[in-house]
Every structure is written in structure tokens, then in C-alpha cells.
XYZ file of C-alpha atoms in Angstrom:
689
model
C -22.924 -8.391 -77.256
C -23.797 -4.796 -77.973
C -21.948 -1.831 -76.411
C -25.116 -0.987 -74.444
C -25.259 -4.426 -72.870
C -21.537 -4.388 -72.121
C -21.973 -1.087 -70.279
C -24.877 -2.311 -68.124
C -22.682 -3.702 -65.273
C -20.712 -0.453 -65.117
C -23.913 1.607 -65.093
C -25.387 -0.604 -62.365
C -22.257 -0.169 -60.248
C -22.389 3.614 -60.578
C -26.088 3.698 -59.659
C -25.493 1.391 -56.678
C -22.637 3.584 -55.420
C -24.720 6.745 -55.758
C -27.640 5.102 -53.982
C -25.504 3.962 -51.065
C -23.915 7.406 -50.893
C -27.328 9.067 -50.758
C -28.466 6.696 -48.029
C -25.428 7.620 -45.962
C -25.968 11.369 -46.301
C -27.934 13.579 -43.955
C -31.614 14.226 -44.868
C -31.718 16.318 -48.011
C -33.084 19.847 -48.032
C -36.587 20.494 -49.282
C -36.818 20.740 -53.033
C -36.798 24.138 -54.681
C -40.022 25.451 -56.060
C -42.330 28.392 -56.023
C -41.686 30.451 -52.918
C -44.395 30.214 -50.280
C -44.792 33.437 -48.284
C -45.527 33.418 -44.578
C -48.966 34.867 -43.993
C -49.330 36.775 -40.706
C -52.871 36.671 -39.348
C -54.215 38.825 -36.516
C -50.917 39.505 -34.788
C -52.317 42.270 -32.609
C -50.302 42.230 -29.378
C -48.963 38.703 -29.845
C -46.079 37.083 -31.660
C -45.895 34.044 -33.948
C -43.224 31.598 -35.075
C -42.228 31.950 -38.720
C -42.450 28.229 -39.376
C -42.338 26.424 -42.661
C -39.720 26.314 -45.398
C -37.298 29.152 -46.071
C -35.321 29.741 -49.223
C -31.679 28.940 -48.483
C -28.401 29.284 -50.335
C -24.752 28.887 -49.241
C -22.366 31.662 -50.189
C -22.520 35.417 -49.936
C -23.994 38.034 -52.232
C -25.447 41.315 -51.014
C -27.921 41.270 -53.921
C -29.671 38.385 -52.160
C -31.115 40.913 -49.688
C -33.127 42.613 -52.426
C -36.894 41.915 -52.557
C -36.677 41.756 -56.347
C -34.185 38.912 -56.361
C -35.641 35.666 -57.685
C -34.976 32.846 -55.186
C -37.365 30.353 -56.749
C -34.457 28.098 -57.708
C -33.041 28.053 -54.183
C -33.403 24.959 -52.005
C -35.838 25.111 -49.093
C -34.889 24.242 -45.498
C -36.535 24.594 -42.114
C -35.472 26.936 -39.345
C -35.164 25.558 -35.828
C -32.795 22.896 -37.164
C -29.132 23.161 -38.068
C -28.462 23.322 -41.780
C -26.060 20.380 -41.486
C -28.939 18.042 -40.698
C -30.745 19.251 -43.789
C -28.159 18.262 -46.363
C -25.466 20.943 -45.974
C -22.855 18.969 -44.081
C -19.534 20.641 -43.142
C -20.834 24.014 -44.316
C -19.030 26.939 -42.692
C -18.835 30.553 -43.701
C -21.774 32.494 -45.184
C -25.254 31.417 -46.183
C -28.557 33.263 -46.690
C -32.141 32.638 -45.590
C -35.050 34.374 -47.356
C -38.787 34.437 -46.591
C -41.611 36.684 -47.778
C -43.932 37.975 -45.076
C -47.503 38.894 -46.043
C -49.944 40.921 -43.933
C -53.558 41.548 -44.621
C -53.925 45.049 -46.089
C -56.241 46.158 -43.316
C -53.750 45.154 -40.639
C -51.027 47.291 -42.068
C -53.294 50.284 -42.586
C -55.048 50.334 -39.231
C -52.267 49.295 -36.880
C -50.052 51.775 -35.049
C -47.925 49.216 -33.217
C -44.349 48.407 -34.168
C -43.340 45.128 -35.747
C -40.310 43.267 -34.406
C -38.305 40.127 -35.023
C -36.337 37.859 -32.691
C -33.913 35.169 -33.843
C -33.885 32.812 -30.830
C -30.685 30.994 -31.780
C -28.105 31.771 -34.433
C -24.972 29.835 -35.277
C -22.956 31.900 -35.246
C -23.590 35.531 -36.278
C -26.137 37.176 -38.536
C -27.427 40.321 -40.207
C -31.148 40.909 -40.734
C -32.437 42.680 -43.864
C -36.046 43.872 -44.245
C -37.028 44.836 -47.760
C -33.361 45.182 -48.693
C -32.412 47.379 -45.715
C -30.085 46.267 -42.909
C -32.168 46.534 -39.729
C -30.264 44.497 -37.107
C -27.297 42.297 -36.292
C -26.594 39.351 -34.025
C -22.941 39.369 -33.089
C -20.504 40.719 -35.635
C -19.623 39.281 -39.025
C -16.144 39.005 -40.577
C -13.595 40.384 -41.165
C -13.547 40.801 -37.371
C -16.217 38.354 -36.243
C -17.736 38.296 -32.778
C -20.166 35.523 -31.870
C -21.581 33.899 -28.759
C -21.955 30.343 -27.534
C -25.696 29.973 -27.034
C -25.873 26.233 -26.367
C -27.787 25.052 -23.348
C -29.240 28.381 -22.254
C -32.793 27.108 -22.071
C -34.119 30.491 -23.197
C -34.384 32.321 -26.479
C -30.862 33.624 -25.940
C -32.049 37.137 -25.217
C -29.024 38.543 -23.439
C -27.069 41.781 -23.057
C -25.273 41.015 -26.330
C -28.374 39.879 -28.237
C -31.038 42.593 -28.738
C -34.509 41.553 -27.652
C -35.891 42.282 -31.077
C -34.971 43.681 -34.451
C -37.359 46.575 -35.255
C -39.126 46.225 -38.606
C -41.341 49.363 -38.413
C -45.066 49.331 -38.887
C -46.530 46.011 -40.026
C -46.389 45.703 -43.779
C -45.627 42.937 -46.233
C -42.071 42.503 -47.351
C -39.036 40.311 -47.846
C -37.085 39.099 -44.802
C -33.481 38.052 -45.522
C -30.986 36.770 -42.947
C -27.291 36.656 -43.736
C -25.707 34.006 -41.479
C -22.052 33.293 -40.824
C -20.861 30.012 -39.310
C -17.411 29.951 -37.657
C -14.879 27.210 -38.477
C -15.146 24.056 -36.401
C -13.346 23.631 -33.079
C -12.745 20.625 -30.827
C -15.923 21.600 -28.958
C -18.082 21.356 -32.109
C -20.996 18.921 -32.265
C -22.516 16.899 -35.093
C -25.306 19.215 -36.278
C -24.435 22.900 -36.372
C -24.982 26.039 -38.375
C -27.711 28.468 -39.293
C -30.953 29.544 -37.631
C -31.224 26.770 -35.039
C -34.199 28.504 -33.437
C -37.455 29.343 -35.229
C -37.683 33.156 -35.706
C -40.403 35.021 -33.818
C -42.397 37.808 -35.465
C -44.865 40.127 -33.818
C -45.554 43.126 -31.665
C -42.322 44.553 -30.263
C -43.829 44.883 -26.782
C -45.103 41.293 -26.903
C -41.628 40.095 -27.814
C -40.139 42.062 -24.931
C -42.738 40.629 -22.520
C -42.008 37.132 -23.764
C -38.318 37.696 -23.185
C -38.987 38.832 -19.611
C -41.016 35.706 -18.873
C -38.292 33.513 -20.324
C -35.618 35.306 -18.281
C -37.612 34.760 -15.103
C -38.068 31.060 -15.871
C -34.393 30.688 -16.687
C -33.285 32.446 -13.500
C -35.638 30.304 -11.416
C -34.299 27.143 -13.044
C -30.697 28.127 -12.283
C -31.032 29.261 -8.661
C -29.097 26.262 -7.365
C -26.232 26.905 -9.776
C -26.073 30.536 -8.667
C -26.265 29.558 -4.986
C -23.396 27.079 -5.304
C -21.320 29.636 -7.229
C -21.865 32.355 -4.613
C -21.239 29.957 -1.707
C -18.039 28.732 -3.351
C -16.960 32.312 -3.975
C -17.519 33.158 -0.305
C -15.478 30.146 0.821
C -12.762 31.140 -1.657
C -12.645 34.704 -0.284
C -12.464 33.547 3.344
C -9.733 31.029 2.514
C -7.753 33.682 0.637
C -7.982 36.137 3.545
C -6.894 33.410 5.958
C -3.932 32.564 3.722
C -2.902 36.223 3.465
C -2.764 36.336 7.274
C -0.612 33.195 7.387
C 1.295 32.565 4.163
C 2.665 29.325 5.554
C -0.771 27.687 5.266
C -0.575 26.927 1.535
C -3.481 24.540 1.820
C -5.706 27.598 2.256
C -4.375 29.044 -1.012
C -5.247 25.832 -2.882
C -8.684 25.863 -1.259
C -9.233 29.472 -2.384
C -8.235 28.635 -5.961
C -10.391 25.515 -6.107
C -13.530 27.137 -4.705
C -13.191 30.038 -7.137
C -13.995 28.000 -10.244
C -17.837 27.798 -9.944
C -17.994 31.591 -9.712
C -15.424 32.037 -12.493
C -17.352 29.693 -14.811
C -20.675 31.435 -14.152
C -20.239 34.137 -16.861
C -19.384 31.365 -19.354
C -21.818 28.528 -18.597
C -24.371 30.345 -16.460
C -24.979 33.337 -18.729
C -24.757 32.243 -22.385
C -24.215 35.291 -24.523
C -22.526 37.340 -21.819
C -19.041 36.608 -23.159
C -18.159 36.168 -26.787
C -17.351 32.659 -27.940
C -13.643 33.369 -28.194
C -13.470 34.810 -24.668
C -15.492 31.934 -23.253
C -13.596 29.262 -25.181
C -10.290 30.856 -24.232
C -11.092 31.134 -20.509
C -12.860 27.860 -19.811
C -9.757 25.673 -20.229
C -7.523 27.763 -17.882
C -10.317 27.916 -15.287
C -10.791 24.133 -15.368
C -7.014 23.728 -15.241
C -6.813 25.829 -12.068
C -9.684 23.765 -10.635
C -7.914 20.467 -11.381
C -4.451 21.510 -10.206
C -5.710 23.097 -6.990
C -7.765 19.955 -6.274
C -4.647 17.789 -6.680
C -2.654 19.807 -4.174
C -5.646 19.971 -1.829
C -5.750 16.180 -1.898
C -2.037 16.029 -1.088
C -2.717 18.050 2.053
C -6.071 16.669 3.115
C -5.264 13.003 2.406
C -1.861 13.312 4.112
C 0.127 12.424 0.979
C 2.839 15.093 1.140
C 5.228 12.658 2.777
C 5.477 10.767 -0.517
C 8.035 12.982 -2.267
C 7.847 11.064 -5.534
C 4.078 11.513 -5.639
C 4.439 15.232 -4.921
C 7.044 15.570 -7.666
C 4.800 13.772 -10.173
C 1.918 16.012 -9.174
C 4.006 19.057 -10.056
C 4.817 17.458 -13.429
C 1.125 16.743 -14.124
C 0.290 20.309 -13.110
C 2.903 21.657 -15.543
C 1.480 19.577 -18.408
C -2.073 20.676 -17.627
C -1.085 24.348 -17.372
C 0.858 24.294 -20.644
C -1.975 22.518 -22.455
C -4.957 24.436 -21.104
C -3.376 27.878 -21.028
C -1.814 27.256 -24.438
C -5.209 26.296 -25.831
C -6.724 29.447 -24.359
C -3.933 31.582 -25.804
C -4.933 30.539 -29.333
C -7.957 32.823 -28.982
C -5.609 35.801 -29.018
C -5.007 35.173 -32.733
C -7.409 35.660 -35.697
C -7.736 31.899 -36.229
C -10.988 32.183 -38.216
C -8.876 33.334 -41.176
C -6.289 30.542 -40.893
C -6.124 28.169 -43.863
C -7.616 24.694 -43.813
C -7.979 22.992 -40.434
C -4.880 24.543 -38.859
C -6.673 25.881 -35.800
C -8.651 22.662 -35.300
C -5.442 20.624 -35.447
C -3.744 22.855 -32.888
C -6.853 22.866 -30.689
C -7.014 19.059 -30.643
C -3.264 18.547 -30.342
C -2.927 20.895 -27.351
C -6.087 19.774 -25.559
C -5.584 15.989 -25.651
C -2.499 15.921 -23.322
C -4.397 18.100 -20.832
C -7.363 15.715 -21.017
C -5.116 12.723 -20.331
C -3.644 14.195 -17.123
C -7.086 15.367 -15.989
C -7.602 12.056 -14.164
C -4.489 12.484 -11.993
C -6.729 13.130 -9.009
C -7.949 9.541 -9.281
C -4.342 8.315 -8.987
C -3.815 10.441 -5.872
C -6.910 9.005 -4.228
C -5.763 5.455 -4.981
C -2.565 6.189 -3.068
C -4.647 7.513 -0.196
C -6.683 4.294 -0.015
C -3.559 2.542 1.269
C -3.423 4.871 4.262
C -5.441 4.948 7.430
C -7.982 7.742 6.959
C -10.584 9.169 9.277
C -14.244 9.553 8.289
C -13.812 13.059 6.821
C -10.902 11.979 4.627
C -12.671 8.781 3.496
C -15.689 10.858 2.488
C -13.454 13.250 0.569
C -11.493 10.427 -1.095
C -14.586 8.590 -2.349
C -16.345 11.730 -3.614
C -13.151 13.107 -5.185
C -12.433 9.952 -7.167
C -16.031 9.740 -8.410
C -16.181 13.424 -9.360
C -12.797 13.552 -11.015
C -13.342 10.322 -12.930
C -16.860 11.304 -14.043
C -15.690 14.748 -15.194
C -12.722 13.280 -17.052
C -14.936 10.755 -18.863
C -17.388 13.512 -19.748
C -14.651 15.624 -21.297
C -13.076 12.690 -23.128
C -16.318 11.518 -24.715
C -18.020 14.900 -25.226
C -15.198 16.754 -26.920
C -14.694 15.700 -30.505
C -18.071 13.929 -30.669
C -18.584 15.527 -34.080
C -15.964 13.171 -35.512
C -16.082 10.192 -33.153
C -19.918 9.976 -33.012
C -19.575 8.620 -29.464
C -23.003 9.544 -28.196
C -23.230 6.905 -25.460
C -22.215 9.484 -22.812
C -25.283 11.645 -23.409
C -27.586 9.571 -21.125
C -25.209 10.235 -18.219
C -25.641 13.980 -18.750
C -29.424 13.944 -18.527
C -31.146 15.349 -15.417
C -31.892 12.767 -12.738
C -34.489 14.849 -10.907
C -35.593 18.447 -10.435
C -36.382 20.583 -7.391
C -38.391 23.803 -7.841
C -37.516 23.803 -11.516
C -33.786 23.270 -10.873
C -32.524 20.194 -12.676
C -29.813 18.018 -11.173
C -27.636 15.704 -13.213
C -24.907 13.377 -11.958
C -22.095 15.912 -12.484
C -23.848 18.725 -10.582
C -24.635 16.367 -7.690
C -21.038 15.144 -7.497
C -19.666 18.702 -7.686
C -21.921 19.744 -4.809
C -20.888 16.726 -2.728
C -17.218 17.408 -3.465
C -17.532 21.011 -2.297
C -19.166 19.817 0.936
C -16.500 17.119 1.390
C -13.651 19.585 0.859
C -15.058 22.193 3.241
C -15.661 19.524 5.879
C -12.184 18.022 5.430
C -10.595 21.475 5.589
C -12.469 22.207 8.798
C -11.213 18.945 10.309
C -7.697 19.648 9.013
C -7.663 23.141 10.492
C -8.947 21.784 13.790
C -6.086 19.274 13.849
C -3.617 22.016 12.991
C -4.999 24.192 15.773
C -4.532 21.374 18.283
C -0.987 20.821 17.047
C -0.264 24.545 17.202
C -1.545 24.704 20.776
C 0.741 21.827 21.698
C 3.643 23.544 19.964
C 2.893 26.801 21.780
C 2.896 24.893 25.034
C 6.305 23.441 24.146
C 7.579 26.941 23.392
C 6.306 28.196 26.722
C 8.076 25.337 28.450
C 11.226 26.127 26.468
C 10.969 29.784 27.502
C 10.696 28.818 31.144
C 13.695 26.519 30.765
C 15.701 29.212 29.033
C 14.892 31.694 31.774
C 16.453 29.226 34.190
C 19.492 28.751 31.946
C 19.922 32.453 31.153
C 18.858 34.144 34.410
C 18.073 37.820 34.442
C 19.611 38.250 37.918
C 23.400 37.701 37.933
C 25.460 36.744 40.997
C 27.402 39.485 42.708
C 31.156 39.615 41.982
C 33.282 41.484 44.523
C 35.097 44.322 42.778
C 33.059 44.095 39.565
C 29.755 45.398 38.201
C 28.073 42.972 35.788
C 24.971 43.546 33.662
C 23.454 41.566 30.788
C 20.518 41.727 28.409
C 18.993 38.991 26.231
C 16.533 39.610 23.378
C 15.664 36.465 21.307
C 14.554 36.981 17.715
C 11.768 34.401 18.262
C 10.020 33.050 21.350
C 13.236 31.264 22.275
C 16.727 31.664 20.927
C 20.217 30.262 20.628
C 22.272 32.806 22.610
C 23.391 32.228 26.179
C 25.485 33.858 28.874
C 26.603 32.462 32.221
C 28.354 33.904 35.275
C 29.780 31.133 37.497
C 31.638 31.629 40.784
C 34.825 29.552 40.938
C 35.839 27.432 43.913
C 39.488 27.767 42.880
C 41.113 30.216 42.762
C 39.225 32.030 45.487
C 37.273 35.199 44.601
C 37.421 34.331 40.866
C 34.513 33.896 38.437
C 33.900 32.551 34.955
C 31.928 34.597 32.414
C 30.861 32.622 29.324
C 28.895 33.987 26.373
C 27.927 31.955 23.269
C 25.809 31.834 20.142
C 24.430 28.577 18.659
C 23.895 28.456 14.888
C 20.236 28.647 13.949
C 17.225 30.058 15.741
C 14.085 28.876 17.435
C 13.329 25.765 19.455
C 16.160 23.631 18.048
C 18.766 26.254 18.980
C 17.182 26.631 22.428
C 17.460 22.891 23.059
C 21.115 23.022 22.039
C 21.633 25.872 24.523
C 20.238 23.702 27.313
C 22.728 20.974 26.371
C 25.654 23.429 26.350
C 24.760 25.184 29.611
C 24.338 21.874 31.402
C 27.710 20.644 30.173
C 29.336 24.037 30.901
C 28.300 24.013 34.548
C 29.428 20.414 34.909
C 32.881 21.125 33.448
C 33.195 24.310 35.547
C 33.119 22.058 38.617
C 36.510 20.622 37.626
C 38.330 23.464 35.853
C 38.337 27.234 35.814
C 40.824 27.497 32.970
C 39.009 29.148 29.986
C 40.987 27.253 27.320
C 40.497 23.901 29.034
C 36.815 24.657 29.544
C 36.302 25.413 25.832
C 38.242 22.290 24.807
C 36.077 20.109 27.061
C 32.894 21.678 25.657
C 34.151 21.183 22.100
C 34.800 17.482 22.636
C 31.404 17.070 24.256
C 29.550 18.817 21.416
C 31.410 17.294 18.484
C 29.038 15.067 16.502
C 25.967 16.188 18.446
C 25.091 19.424 16.651
C 24.127 17.763 13.310
C 26.165 20.084 11.145
C 25.746 23.096 13.409
C 28.270 24.851 15.603
C 28.525 27.245 18.506
C 30.716 30.327 18.886
C 31.776 30.927 22.469
C 34.030 33.188 24.524
C 35.121 32.467 28.112
C 36.804 34.889 30.549
C 38.000 34.281 34.104
C 38.170 37.400 36.215
C 40.069 37.589 39.497
C 40.843 40.096 42.221
C 42.737 43.156 41.112
C 41.273 43.228 37.573
C 43.203 40.297 36.108
C 41.411 38.583 33.213
C 42.185 35.375 31.304
C 40.289 35.080 27.965
C 39.874 32.227 25.423
C 37.844 32.623 22.223
C 36.137 29.944 20.053
C 35.125 31.911 16.963
C 33.070 34.531 18.817
C 33.092 38.300 18.301
C 35.993 39.972 20.093
C 35.014 42.013 23.177
C 35.346 45.801 23.453
C 37.319 47.650 26.169
C 36.136 51.186 26.817
C 34.776 51.399 23.261
C 37.764 49.817 21.496
C 37.953 46.269 20.155
C 40.424 43.938 21.909
C 42.508 41.905 19.446
C 42.269 38.225 20.394
C 43.416 35.036 18.738
C 40.288 33.195 17.602
C 40.017 29.430 17.045
C 37.363 27.179 15.497
C 33.853 27.378 16.958
C 32.714 24.528 19.180
C 31.542 21.309 17.586
C 33.464 21.478 14.293
C 36.712 19.590 15.013
C 37.161 17.358 18.076
C 40.902 17.972 18.494
C 40.781 21.787 18.434
C 42.972 23.503 21.027
C 42.306 26.987 22.354
C 44.759 29.697 23.395
C 44.423 32.149 26.249
C 45.160 35.879 26.472
C 45.930 37.791 29.652
C 44.325 41.180 30.218
C 44.751 43.636 33.107
C 41.860 45.988 33.818
C 42.310 49.395 35.413
C 39.690 50.733 37.827
C 36.666 51.936 35.826
C 37.483 49.860 32.718
C 34.480 48.225 31.045
C 34.498 45.082 28.924
C 31.565 44.604 26.533
C 30.710 41.164 25.156
C 27.972 40.760 22.535
C 26.550 38.314 20.027
C 26.405 38.870 16.280
C 22.718 39.832 16.544
C 23.940 43.379 17.209
C 26.327 43.591 14.258
C 23.896 41.851 11.885
C 20.860 43.987 12.722
C 19.381 45.059 9.375
C 17.285 48.047 8.386
C 14.248 47.928 6.108
C 16.470 48.974 3.198
C 18.844 46.047 3.792
C 21.648 48.048 5.451
C 23.544 46.239 8.236
C 24.195 47.817 11.637
C 27.849 46.861 11.142
C 31.022 46.890 13.204
C 31.565 50.635 13.135
C 28.199 51.459 14.694
C 28.756 48.637 17.170
C 32.134 50.100 18.177
C 30.636 53.564 18.661
C 27.959 52.360 21.104
C 30.048 49.613 22.759
C 30.842 51.817 25.780
C 27.123 52.247 26.572
C 25.111 50.050 28.914
C 23.886 46.605 27.860
C 20.285 47.846 27.764
C 21.140 50.808 25.501
C 23.162 48.642 23.092
C 20.364 46.073 22.746
C 17.747 48.796 22.289
C 19.768 50.463 19.528
C 20.192 47.180 17.612
C 16.499 46.336 17.957
C 15.435 49.773 16.758
C 17.706 49.431 13.714
C 16.105 46.104 12.749
C 16.570 42.871 14.705
C 17.129 39.753 12.615
C 18.882 37.454 15.106
C 19.141 36.853 18.841
C 20.784 39.736 20.708
C 22.886 39.194 23.836
C 24.992 41.881 25.507
C 27.063 41.450 28.696
C 29.123 44.235 30.285
C 31.772 43.860 33.006
C 33.099 46.947 34.805
C 36.109 46.773 37.189
C 35.012 48.734 40.276
C 37.253 47.701 43.201
C 35.699 50.228 45.584
C 32.149 48.810 45.334
C 30.171 45.638 44.790
C 27.807 45.949 41.842
C 24.697 43.933 41.355
C 23.154 43.308 37.952
């Protein structure tokens, strides 16, 4: 067998491999040949599309802008299609388009109008040369590139960052060259990209401007619903934020404000293509969607009554942390000059950071599944169903749309097509679900706030009842004590408080009385209920004993185990004829006598240890002596700078009336309940409080 015959199988294999490879490639570019100029006929006040083949070459050489350069050997491709679909797959960086424009001699000589050019869509930035001269730019080319995401605008991408036309001067024949730069691929990239993806328009500059105005009007009309939803959501967000600022405890309103902000925040990115550069848009869209997702999760916890499940709340915080790290980290990559990074470093980071955030994006579906096991009203059922559909549909869209350049999963595209249109506004499944979700959330929030208002009214009624009860337990009018003048003042830090004072006439010994002043740990309704328990027990025990130490011991045994970790400081004094006083102290502030503190032995407060015993001290008052008893709300009054009222200031004013002492502490800065009781020995008169 000859060498030629022996080589036939190998040759056949090579040819078969090449053939299969060619079949698997994208459609090849048009063959090179003699350049065919574009002939402009009767432009007048109109504009025409520069259709047909253009000379094309990857790479970058400024000499390619020259009219004298011979591009006859260059391949030919069409504009209006990405260069990838015409045989230049995975081409990024620079490439040039060239086309000769020919006018009839009479047109150029007799016309006074100005010629202009519009590139409807460029991926990603470009410079326009006319007869070798740079006449316009779209975006900004490297080394510091700036380009714009123009996908899905529905117009010729005439925007504040894209000039309406590139002026070419008076109409005359010449060479049009376009230097195009395509950015490296990102996770958002699609299958066919790069180059002049819109057919260039040539014609009268005024005609091009008029065409742009018509297209803007049509685009605005077709996006009225999107703008309306964005503005309505922004208004709801503002109202919710103002309501939250008035009541910081209503965190649900904060989550509502953050969630409703996202349609307005996304408007400059998706609603106005070309308004923000690609890097700004690509860097902001992930954080905005992250805030939307996280705020929706916490809204669902509130509105679906899931906050009682602590494990679910904890997992929600973990999912929120993962989403924030992923989405904000992905956005932060735009702060770096990643277009100059080697290889596919940025693409790898973009994919690696985004995928974890995409996985946790469906956490809202998990929350709704937990809610299905609960008894929900109509508003919450509506919200639950719409939320799970919206969240699941959006998650699937992101999973199957991102990375489609490499996965080729195009089966999700039919779900993104418009279902119907109203007055030129197209509605797809995602826009319908987003609108329904906004309605469901606003309705559920309204129902939730109505429930909260009813609960708050009930709570206010309970506080009013507690105030009435406390007025009975801490009366403003004190009983008359022969030989003594008694006055008291009570200023709770909230509607009700935990301080109390009692003046009880004793059956034995005759003409004696018990004065008891106390302070329960804590504030508010719980402390007030504890006061009612203590005062009831105090009056019951006073029926059987007038001994201060025995009275405190009985109260201590009664309260032990009932205060749930709390306690009560208390001081009891029995006053008798002739100014004799017997005092026992259970951890309370020592009283003052004529402006000086009385040293007393202090024992444990009530309710801490059941077997605590209390000691008594005897005190003899002289005519005119005044005893001042007060709670720690006076000493612990705090100024705006954080300074405490303190013991020294308290000592200085302790000889004043109860009203003056309380007023001074309040003016300094009340932080706790304030109670002041004064007892003056006045044997010559009977004083009434």
C-alpha cells in the first residue's frame, strides 16, 4: 500500500473533525471582498439605516480610521447583530467597523443641512471617526472605561449619557469608522454580545432629534405603570419611615419602609437604561435586591405572626447575614478596576460571591411554609400565597437567567414574555406578582396596625384602671396625726409606678401611727401590680402589729418567692405622742432630720431571703424637727449630660417641702419614680396634708 493510501484514514479523520467543528460554531462572518459603499439617496429631512455588510476586524490600530486604509481583506459582518453570532465568539476588547458612505454630488453641493449619525445600541463603548477625524464617543474607552447597560430599553438608547447624534458636518462622501470596545464578561452576560447591536442611523440632524423625541414619548408611555408603581411604593415607604421615626418601637414599619423603597431605587437602573454607568448599576442592583429580600423576610415574621418561633427568627438573621455579605460584597467589586484584571478573575469572584446569595433568596418561601401551619386570617392568607409565588418566581428567574451564557438554559425565557398589555404597558408574570405583593403587604400592614391599635387601646384602658387603683393605694390626702404635720408627693416616671407610701393609724398603742414608704424594683404596670400586692398585705399585717421590725419581717415572708427575681426596699416608722419614733429599714434610703442624714442599720430588701430579721432604732424628735423620707428617684435623677442629682444635692434640699424636693429632682431630669414624705413634730397644732 502506498504512503498516500495509508494516510487516507488520517486525512478523513481530520476533515471529519474540522467539519463537525464548523457545524458547531456560530454562523461565520460574511466573506471578505471588494468593499461595497453605502449609497445615500435623497436624505433631505429624513434619516436612513446604514444596512448591509460592514468591514470588521478585531484588534486595535488607529490607522484603521484613515480613509486611505485598505480594508478589502477584512471580513464583512452585519450591524444590528452581536459580533459573537457572526463568528467572533468570546471576543472582548477592541474591534473596528468601517463603511464608506457615498452621496450624490448634487446633494452635497446644494444642501445646507447638517449630517448626523446615531448608534442605537453599542456593546459596550465606542468612538466614531469620520474621514479619519474623531467626531463623537459613546461612553468612555479604556484605560478608564465607562459604559452603560442598554438592554431592554425599547428605544434607540438615546439618553442623557448617549448624545442624540454624532455631527458629521455637511453631507459629503467619506469613510465612517467605529472603534468599539467590549467589556469582559460578567455573571449577567448573555450568549450573543458585542459590537454594534443596533443598525446605525444616518441623516438630517434635526430628523434624528425628532425621531429620538418620538421614541422617548413611546417609551415613557409604555412604562407609565412601572413609574406609577415606583412612585406609589416610594410614597408608602416615606409614610412608613415617618411613622417609624415617631415610634421607634414599631420595627415592622421600618421593614415596610425598606421593602417599599426598592421599586423606586431600581428605577434609575432598570427604568432608565443609560442613566447610570454599567458599573454603578451592576454594583447597586444586588444590594438593592438584598435589602428588598431581607426586609420582606422580617415583614413576613411580623405579618404572619412568626416571631414567637425563636429558632426561625435566628435562622432568618443568619440568612440575612449571608445575603448581605454576598450581595454587598458583589457590589463592592465595582469599586476596583476589574476590567484590567488577568484572565477570568473577576468573573470567578462574581459567580462565587453571587451563588450563595441566590441560594438563600428563596428563604421567604420557607417562612411562608411555616405560616401555613398557623391559623391565618384572610389578609395574612392573601399575603402568604402571593409572597410565596412572588419570591419563588423571582428566585427561579435569577437562578436560570444569570449565567445563561454558559448554561444555555433558555427554557425560562417564555415565562418572562408579556402576558398582555394595557395602553401600551406590557405586563409579564413577575410584574403582576410584584404588584399583587405590594397590595397584599399594604393591606396586611393596615390590618396589623388596626389590630395593634385595638391592643394599644386595651392596654391604655388597663393603665387607666391601674392609675385609678394606685390613686386608691397611694392617696393624695393623708390622715391627720395629732401633734404632727405630714405631707407627701408622688411623681411616677410612667403612667403608673412602683413607689408607695402609707400612713396608718394604730389601734395600739393609742395615738400612734405607722408611716411606711417603699420602692419596688422595676417600673410600669408590673411594678404597680406589685405595689397593690404589698399595700394590701401591709394593711392586713398592720391590723395585728404596730412594731416596725415585725411588720417588715411579715411583709418579707409574704413577698418571698412572689416577686420573680425582684425586690422591694422599704422603711417603716411608728410615731407616738411626744415625738417618739421607732424606725426599721429594709434596704431603703436613710431619712433626713432637719437636713442631715440619720444613720440607720439597714437590712436586706423585702423578698430576697425569707428568714431575714430587721432591727429597730429609737429616735426622739424635738418640737419643730422634720423627718424627710424619699425614694431613690430623687438621688438618681439624671441631667441631659448624664450627671446624677446625687446625695449631696439631696442633702442640701432635704429640709425643703415635699413639693419643692420633687420639683427640683424632676427639673434636673427624672428617670425613676419619685416619692417624698415629710413628717414635722408640731405638738401645738394638728397639721393636715
